[in-house]
PDB file of N, CA and C in Angstrom:
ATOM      1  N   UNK A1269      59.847  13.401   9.685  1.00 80.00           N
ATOM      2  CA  UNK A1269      58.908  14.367  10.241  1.00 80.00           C
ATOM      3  C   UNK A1269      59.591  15.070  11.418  1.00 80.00           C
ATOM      4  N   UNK A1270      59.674  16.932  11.415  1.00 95.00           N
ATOM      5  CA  UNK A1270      60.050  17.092  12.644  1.00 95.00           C
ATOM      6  C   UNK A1270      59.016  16.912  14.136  1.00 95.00           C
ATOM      7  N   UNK A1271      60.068  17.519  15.290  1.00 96.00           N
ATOM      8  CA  UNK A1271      59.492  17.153  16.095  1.00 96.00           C
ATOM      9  C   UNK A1271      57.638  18.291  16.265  1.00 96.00           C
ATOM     10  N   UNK A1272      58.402  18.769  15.588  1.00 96.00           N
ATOM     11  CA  UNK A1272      57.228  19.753  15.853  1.00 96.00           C
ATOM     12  C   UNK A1272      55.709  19.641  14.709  1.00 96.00           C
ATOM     13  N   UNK A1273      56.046  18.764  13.866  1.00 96.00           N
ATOM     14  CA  UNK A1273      55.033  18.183  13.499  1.00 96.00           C
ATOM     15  C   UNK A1273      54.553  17.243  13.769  1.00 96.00           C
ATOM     16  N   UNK A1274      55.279  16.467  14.526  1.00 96.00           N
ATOM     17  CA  UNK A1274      54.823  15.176  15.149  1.00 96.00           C
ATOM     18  C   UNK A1274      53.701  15.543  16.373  1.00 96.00           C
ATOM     19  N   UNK A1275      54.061  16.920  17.409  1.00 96.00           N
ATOM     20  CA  UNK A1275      53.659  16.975  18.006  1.00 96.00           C
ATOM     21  C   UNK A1275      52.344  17.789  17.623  1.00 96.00           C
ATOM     22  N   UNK A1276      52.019  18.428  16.489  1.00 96.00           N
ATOM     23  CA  UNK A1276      50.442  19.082  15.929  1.00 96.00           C
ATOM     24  C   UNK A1276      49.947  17.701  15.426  1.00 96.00           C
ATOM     25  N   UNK A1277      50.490  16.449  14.856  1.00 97.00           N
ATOM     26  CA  UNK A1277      49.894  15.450  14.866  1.00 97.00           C
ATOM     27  C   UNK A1277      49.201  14.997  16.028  1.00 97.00           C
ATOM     28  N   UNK A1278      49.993  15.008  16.758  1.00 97.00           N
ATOM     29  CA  UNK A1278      49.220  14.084  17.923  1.00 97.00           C
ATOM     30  C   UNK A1278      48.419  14.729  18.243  1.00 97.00           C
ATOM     31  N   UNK A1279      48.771  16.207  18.818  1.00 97.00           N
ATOM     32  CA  UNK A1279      47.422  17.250  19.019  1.00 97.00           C
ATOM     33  C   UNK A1279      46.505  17.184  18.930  1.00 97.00           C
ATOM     34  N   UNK A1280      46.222  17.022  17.306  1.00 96.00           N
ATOM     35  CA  UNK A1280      44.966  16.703  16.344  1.00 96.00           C
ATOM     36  C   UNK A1280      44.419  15.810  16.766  1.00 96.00           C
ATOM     37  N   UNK A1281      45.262  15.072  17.104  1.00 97.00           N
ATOM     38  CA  UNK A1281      44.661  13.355  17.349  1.00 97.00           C
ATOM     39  C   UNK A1281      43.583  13.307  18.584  1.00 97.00           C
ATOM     40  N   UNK A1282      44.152  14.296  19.574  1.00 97.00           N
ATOM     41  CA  UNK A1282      43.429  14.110  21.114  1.00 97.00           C
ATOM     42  C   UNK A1282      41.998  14.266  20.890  1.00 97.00           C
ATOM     43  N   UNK A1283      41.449  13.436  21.717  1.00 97.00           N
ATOM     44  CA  UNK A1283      40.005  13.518  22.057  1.00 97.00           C
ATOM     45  C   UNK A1283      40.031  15.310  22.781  1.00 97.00           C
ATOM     46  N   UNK A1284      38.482  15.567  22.248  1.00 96.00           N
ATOM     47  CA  UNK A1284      37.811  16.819  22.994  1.00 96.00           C
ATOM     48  C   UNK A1284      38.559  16.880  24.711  1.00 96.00           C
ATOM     49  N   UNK A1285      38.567  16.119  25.510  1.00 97.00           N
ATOM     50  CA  UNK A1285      38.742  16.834  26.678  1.00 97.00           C
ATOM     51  C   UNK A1285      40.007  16.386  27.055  1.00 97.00           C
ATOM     52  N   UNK A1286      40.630  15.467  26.183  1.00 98.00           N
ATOM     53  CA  UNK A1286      42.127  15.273  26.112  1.00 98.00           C
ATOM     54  C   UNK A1286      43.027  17.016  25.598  1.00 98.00           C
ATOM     55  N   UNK A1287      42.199  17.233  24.625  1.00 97.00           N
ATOM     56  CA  UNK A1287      43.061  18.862  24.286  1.00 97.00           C
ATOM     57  C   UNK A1287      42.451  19.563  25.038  1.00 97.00           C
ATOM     58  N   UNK A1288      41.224  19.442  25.538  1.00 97.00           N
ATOM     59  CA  UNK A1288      40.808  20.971  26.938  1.00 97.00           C
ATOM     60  C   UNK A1288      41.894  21.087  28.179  1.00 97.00           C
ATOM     61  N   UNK A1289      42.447  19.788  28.486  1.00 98.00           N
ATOM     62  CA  UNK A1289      43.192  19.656  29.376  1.00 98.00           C
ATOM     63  C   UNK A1289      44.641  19.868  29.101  1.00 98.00           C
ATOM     64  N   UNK A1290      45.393  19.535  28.110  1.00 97.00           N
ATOM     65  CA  UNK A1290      46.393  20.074  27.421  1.00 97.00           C
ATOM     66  C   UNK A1290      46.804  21.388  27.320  1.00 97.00           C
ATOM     67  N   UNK A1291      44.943  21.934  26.450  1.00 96.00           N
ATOM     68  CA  UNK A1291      45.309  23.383  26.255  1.00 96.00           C
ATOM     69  C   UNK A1291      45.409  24.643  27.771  1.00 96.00           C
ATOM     70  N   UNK A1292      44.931  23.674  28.655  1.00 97.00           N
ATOM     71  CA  UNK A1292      44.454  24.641  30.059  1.00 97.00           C
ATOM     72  C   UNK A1292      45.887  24.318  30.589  1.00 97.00           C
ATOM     73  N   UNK A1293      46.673  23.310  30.464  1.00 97.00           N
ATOM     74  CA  UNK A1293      48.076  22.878  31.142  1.00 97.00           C
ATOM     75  C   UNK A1293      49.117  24.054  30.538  1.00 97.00           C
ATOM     76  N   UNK A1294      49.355  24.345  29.093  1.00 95.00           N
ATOM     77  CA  UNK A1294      49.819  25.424  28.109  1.00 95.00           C
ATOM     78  C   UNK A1294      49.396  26.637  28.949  1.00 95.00           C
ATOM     79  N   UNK A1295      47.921  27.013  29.136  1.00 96.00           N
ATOM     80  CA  UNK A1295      48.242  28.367  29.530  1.00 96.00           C
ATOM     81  C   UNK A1295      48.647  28.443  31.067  1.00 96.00           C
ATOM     82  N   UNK A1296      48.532  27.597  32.057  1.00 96.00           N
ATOM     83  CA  UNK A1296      49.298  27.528  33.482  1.00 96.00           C
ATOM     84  C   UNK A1296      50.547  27.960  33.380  1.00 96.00           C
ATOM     85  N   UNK A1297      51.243  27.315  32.180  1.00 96.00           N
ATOM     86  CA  UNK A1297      52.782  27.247  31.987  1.00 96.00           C
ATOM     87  C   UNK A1297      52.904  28.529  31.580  1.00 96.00           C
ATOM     88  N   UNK A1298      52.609  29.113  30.526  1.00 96.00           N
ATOM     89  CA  UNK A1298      52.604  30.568  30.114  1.00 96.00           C
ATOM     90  C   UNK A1298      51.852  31.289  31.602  1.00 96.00           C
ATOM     91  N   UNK A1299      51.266  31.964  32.082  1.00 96.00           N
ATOM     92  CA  UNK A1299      51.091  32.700  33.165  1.00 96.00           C
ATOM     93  C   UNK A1299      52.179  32.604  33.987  1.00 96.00           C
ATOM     94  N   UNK A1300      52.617  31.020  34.445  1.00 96.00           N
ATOM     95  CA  UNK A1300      53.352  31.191  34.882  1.00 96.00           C
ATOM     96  C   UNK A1300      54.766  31.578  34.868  1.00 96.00           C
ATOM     97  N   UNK A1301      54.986  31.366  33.648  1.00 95.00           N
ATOM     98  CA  UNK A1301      56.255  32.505  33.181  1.00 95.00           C
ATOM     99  C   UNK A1301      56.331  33.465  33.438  1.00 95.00           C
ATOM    100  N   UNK A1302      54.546  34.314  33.012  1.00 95.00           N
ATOM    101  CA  UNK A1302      54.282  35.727  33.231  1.00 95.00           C
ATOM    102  C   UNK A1302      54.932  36.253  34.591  1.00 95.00           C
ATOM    103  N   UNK A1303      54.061  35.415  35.392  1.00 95.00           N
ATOM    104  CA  UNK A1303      54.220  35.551  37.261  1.00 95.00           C
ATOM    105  C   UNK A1303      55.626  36.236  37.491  1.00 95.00           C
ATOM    106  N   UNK A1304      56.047  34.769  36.922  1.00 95.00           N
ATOM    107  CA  UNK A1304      58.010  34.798  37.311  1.00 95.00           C
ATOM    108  C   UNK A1304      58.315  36.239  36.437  1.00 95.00           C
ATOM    109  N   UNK A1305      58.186  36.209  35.598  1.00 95.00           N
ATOM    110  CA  UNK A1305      59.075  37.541  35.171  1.00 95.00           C
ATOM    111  C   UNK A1305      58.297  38.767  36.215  1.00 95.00           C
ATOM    112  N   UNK A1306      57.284  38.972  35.863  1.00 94.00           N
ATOM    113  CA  UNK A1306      56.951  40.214  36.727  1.00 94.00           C
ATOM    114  C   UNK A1306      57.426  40.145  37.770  1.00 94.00           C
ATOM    115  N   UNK A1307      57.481  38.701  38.850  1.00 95.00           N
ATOM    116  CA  UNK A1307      58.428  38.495  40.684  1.00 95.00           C
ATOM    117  C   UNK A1307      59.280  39.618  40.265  1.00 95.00           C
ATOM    118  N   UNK A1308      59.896  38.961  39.507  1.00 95.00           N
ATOM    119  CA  UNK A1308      61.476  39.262  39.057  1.00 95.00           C
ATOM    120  C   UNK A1308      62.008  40.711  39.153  1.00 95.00           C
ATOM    121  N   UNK A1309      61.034  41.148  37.814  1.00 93.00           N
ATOM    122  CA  UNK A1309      60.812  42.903  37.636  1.00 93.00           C
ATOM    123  C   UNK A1309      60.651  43.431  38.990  1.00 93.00           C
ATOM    124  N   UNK A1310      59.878  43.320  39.523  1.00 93.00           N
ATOM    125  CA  UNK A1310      59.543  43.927  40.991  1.00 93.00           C
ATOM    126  C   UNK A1310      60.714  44.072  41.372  1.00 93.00           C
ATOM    127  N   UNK A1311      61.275  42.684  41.963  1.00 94.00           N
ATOM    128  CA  UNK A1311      62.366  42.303  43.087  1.00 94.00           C
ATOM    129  C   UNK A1311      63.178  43.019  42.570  1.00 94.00           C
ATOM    130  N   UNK A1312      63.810  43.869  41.102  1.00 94.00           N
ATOM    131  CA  UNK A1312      65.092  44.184  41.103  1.00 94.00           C
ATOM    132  C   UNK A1312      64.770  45.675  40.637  1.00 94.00           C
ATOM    133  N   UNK A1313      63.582  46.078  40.819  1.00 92.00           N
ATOM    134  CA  UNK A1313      63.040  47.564  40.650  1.00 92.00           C
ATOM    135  C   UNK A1313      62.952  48.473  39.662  1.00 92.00           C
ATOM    136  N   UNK A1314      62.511  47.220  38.555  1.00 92.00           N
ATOM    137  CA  UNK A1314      62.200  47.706  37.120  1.00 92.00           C
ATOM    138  C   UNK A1314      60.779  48.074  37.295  1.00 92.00           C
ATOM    139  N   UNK A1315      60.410  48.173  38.119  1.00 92.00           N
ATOM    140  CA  UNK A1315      58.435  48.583  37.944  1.00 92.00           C
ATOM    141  C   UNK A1315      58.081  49.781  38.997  1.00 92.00           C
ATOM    142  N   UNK A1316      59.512  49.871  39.325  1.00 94.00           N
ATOM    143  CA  UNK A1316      59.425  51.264  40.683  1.00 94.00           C
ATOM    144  C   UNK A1316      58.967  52.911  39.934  1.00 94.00           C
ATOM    145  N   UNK A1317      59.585  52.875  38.996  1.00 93.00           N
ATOM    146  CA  UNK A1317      59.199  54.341  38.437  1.00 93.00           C
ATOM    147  C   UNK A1317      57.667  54.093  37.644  1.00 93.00           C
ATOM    148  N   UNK A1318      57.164  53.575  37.518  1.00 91.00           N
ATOM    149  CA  UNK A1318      55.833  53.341  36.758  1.00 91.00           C
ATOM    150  C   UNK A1318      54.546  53.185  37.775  1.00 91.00           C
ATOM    151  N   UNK A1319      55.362  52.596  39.374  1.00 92.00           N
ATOM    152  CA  UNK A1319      54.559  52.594  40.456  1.00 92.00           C
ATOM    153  C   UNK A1319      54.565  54.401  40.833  1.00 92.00           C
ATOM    154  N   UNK A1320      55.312  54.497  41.135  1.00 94.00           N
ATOM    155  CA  UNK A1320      55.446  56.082  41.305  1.00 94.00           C
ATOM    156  C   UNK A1320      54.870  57.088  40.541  1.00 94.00           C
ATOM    157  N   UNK A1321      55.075  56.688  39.112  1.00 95.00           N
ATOM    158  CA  UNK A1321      54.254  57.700  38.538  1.00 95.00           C
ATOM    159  C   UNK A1321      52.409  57.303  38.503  1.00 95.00           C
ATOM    160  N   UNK A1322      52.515  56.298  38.910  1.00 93.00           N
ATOM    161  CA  UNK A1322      51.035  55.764  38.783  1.00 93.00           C
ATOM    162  C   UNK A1322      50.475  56.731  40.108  1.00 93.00           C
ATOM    163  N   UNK A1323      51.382  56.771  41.424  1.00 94.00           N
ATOM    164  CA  UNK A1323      50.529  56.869  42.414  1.00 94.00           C
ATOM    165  C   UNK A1323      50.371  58.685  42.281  1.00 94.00           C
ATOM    166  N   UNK A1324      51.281  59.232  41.784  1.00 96.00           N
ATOM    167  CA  UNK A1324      51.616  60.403  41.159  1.00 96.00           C
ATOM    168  C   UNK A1324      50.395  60.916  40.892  1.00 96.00           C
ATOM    169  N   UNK A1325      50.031  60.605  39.475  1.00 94.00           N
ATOM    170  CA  UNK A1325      48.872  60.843  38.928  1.00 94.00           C
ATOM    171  C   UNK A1325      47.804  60.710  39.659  1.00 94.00           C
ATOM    172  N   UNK A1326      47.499  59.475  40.345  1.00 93.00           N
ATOM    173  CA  UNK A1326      46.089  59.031  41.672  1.00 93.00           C
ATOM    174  C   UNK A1326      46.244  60.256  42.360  1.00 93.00           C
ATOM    175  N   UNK A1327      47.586  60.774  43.397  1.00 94.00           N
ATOM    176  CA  UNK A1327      47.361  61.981  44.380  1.00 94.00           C
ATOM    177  C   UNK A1327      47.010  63.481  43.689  1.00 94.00           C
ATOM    178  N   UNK A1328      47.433  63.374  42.350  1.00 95.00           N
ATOM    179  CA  UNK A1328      47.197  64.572  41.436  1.00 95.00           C
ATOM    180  C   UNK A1328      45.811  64.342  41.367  1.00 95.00           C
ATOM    181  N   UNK A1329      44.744  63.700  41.425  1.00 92.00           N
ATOM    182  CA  UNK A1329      43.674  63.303  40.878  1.00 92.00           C
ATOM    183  C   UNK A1329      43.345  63.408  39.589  1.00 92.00           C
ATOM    184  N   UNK A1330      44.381  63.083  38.927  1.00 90.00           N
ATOM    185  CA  UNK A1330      44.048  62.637  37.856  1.00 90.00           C
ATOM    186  C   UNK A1330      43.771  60.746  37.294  1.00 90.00           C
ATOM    187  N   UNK A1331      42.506  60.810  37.514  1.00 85.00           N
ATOM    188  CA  UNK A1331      41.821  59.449  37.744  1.00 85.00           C
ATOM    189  C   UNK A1331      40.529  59.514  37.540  1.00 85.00           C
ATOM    190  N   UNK A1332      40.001  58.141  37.656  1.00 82.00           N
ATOM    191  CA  UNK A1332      38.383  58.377  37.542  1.00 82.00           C
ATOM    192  C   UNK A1332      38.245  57.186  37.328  1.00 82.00           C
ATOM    193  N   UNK A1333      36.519  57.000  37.971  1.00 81.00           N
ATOM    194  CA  UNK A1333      36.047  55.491  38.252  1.00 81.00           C
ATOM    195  C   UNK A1333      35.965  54.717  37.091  1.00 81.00           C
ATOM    196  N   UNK A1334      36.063  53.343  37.123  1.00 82.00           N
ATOM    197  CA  UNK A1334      35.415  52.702  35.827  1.00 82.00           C
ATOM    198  C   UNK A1334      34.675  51.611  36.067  1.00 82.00           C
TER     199      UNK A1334
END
């Protein structure tokens, strides 16, 4: 059996709030990837022209409430 069926076995296996807690640990870990890459993007000024054109458009008033 690989490992990766071993581990949807056990999965299966968990009690109800054994996998609520699992599955809420999974998405911490994923966001937090998210986090880190976006730090990242920022810090090395891959999100600078998209900030700019964002604020661009806001002083153009082209915008509107939602």
């Amino acid at each position: 059996m690989s490992k990766l069926k071993a581990i949807e076995k056990a999965i299966l296996s968990l009690p109800s709030n054994e996998f609520e807690q699992l599955k809420q640990w999974f998405f911490d870990l994923d966001y937090q990837g998210w986090d880190e890459q976006i730090e990242g993007d920022i810090a090395e000024g891959h999100l600078e022209a998209f900030a700019e054109e964002a604020i661009a458009e806001f002083e153009a008033g082209h915008c509107r409430e939602i």
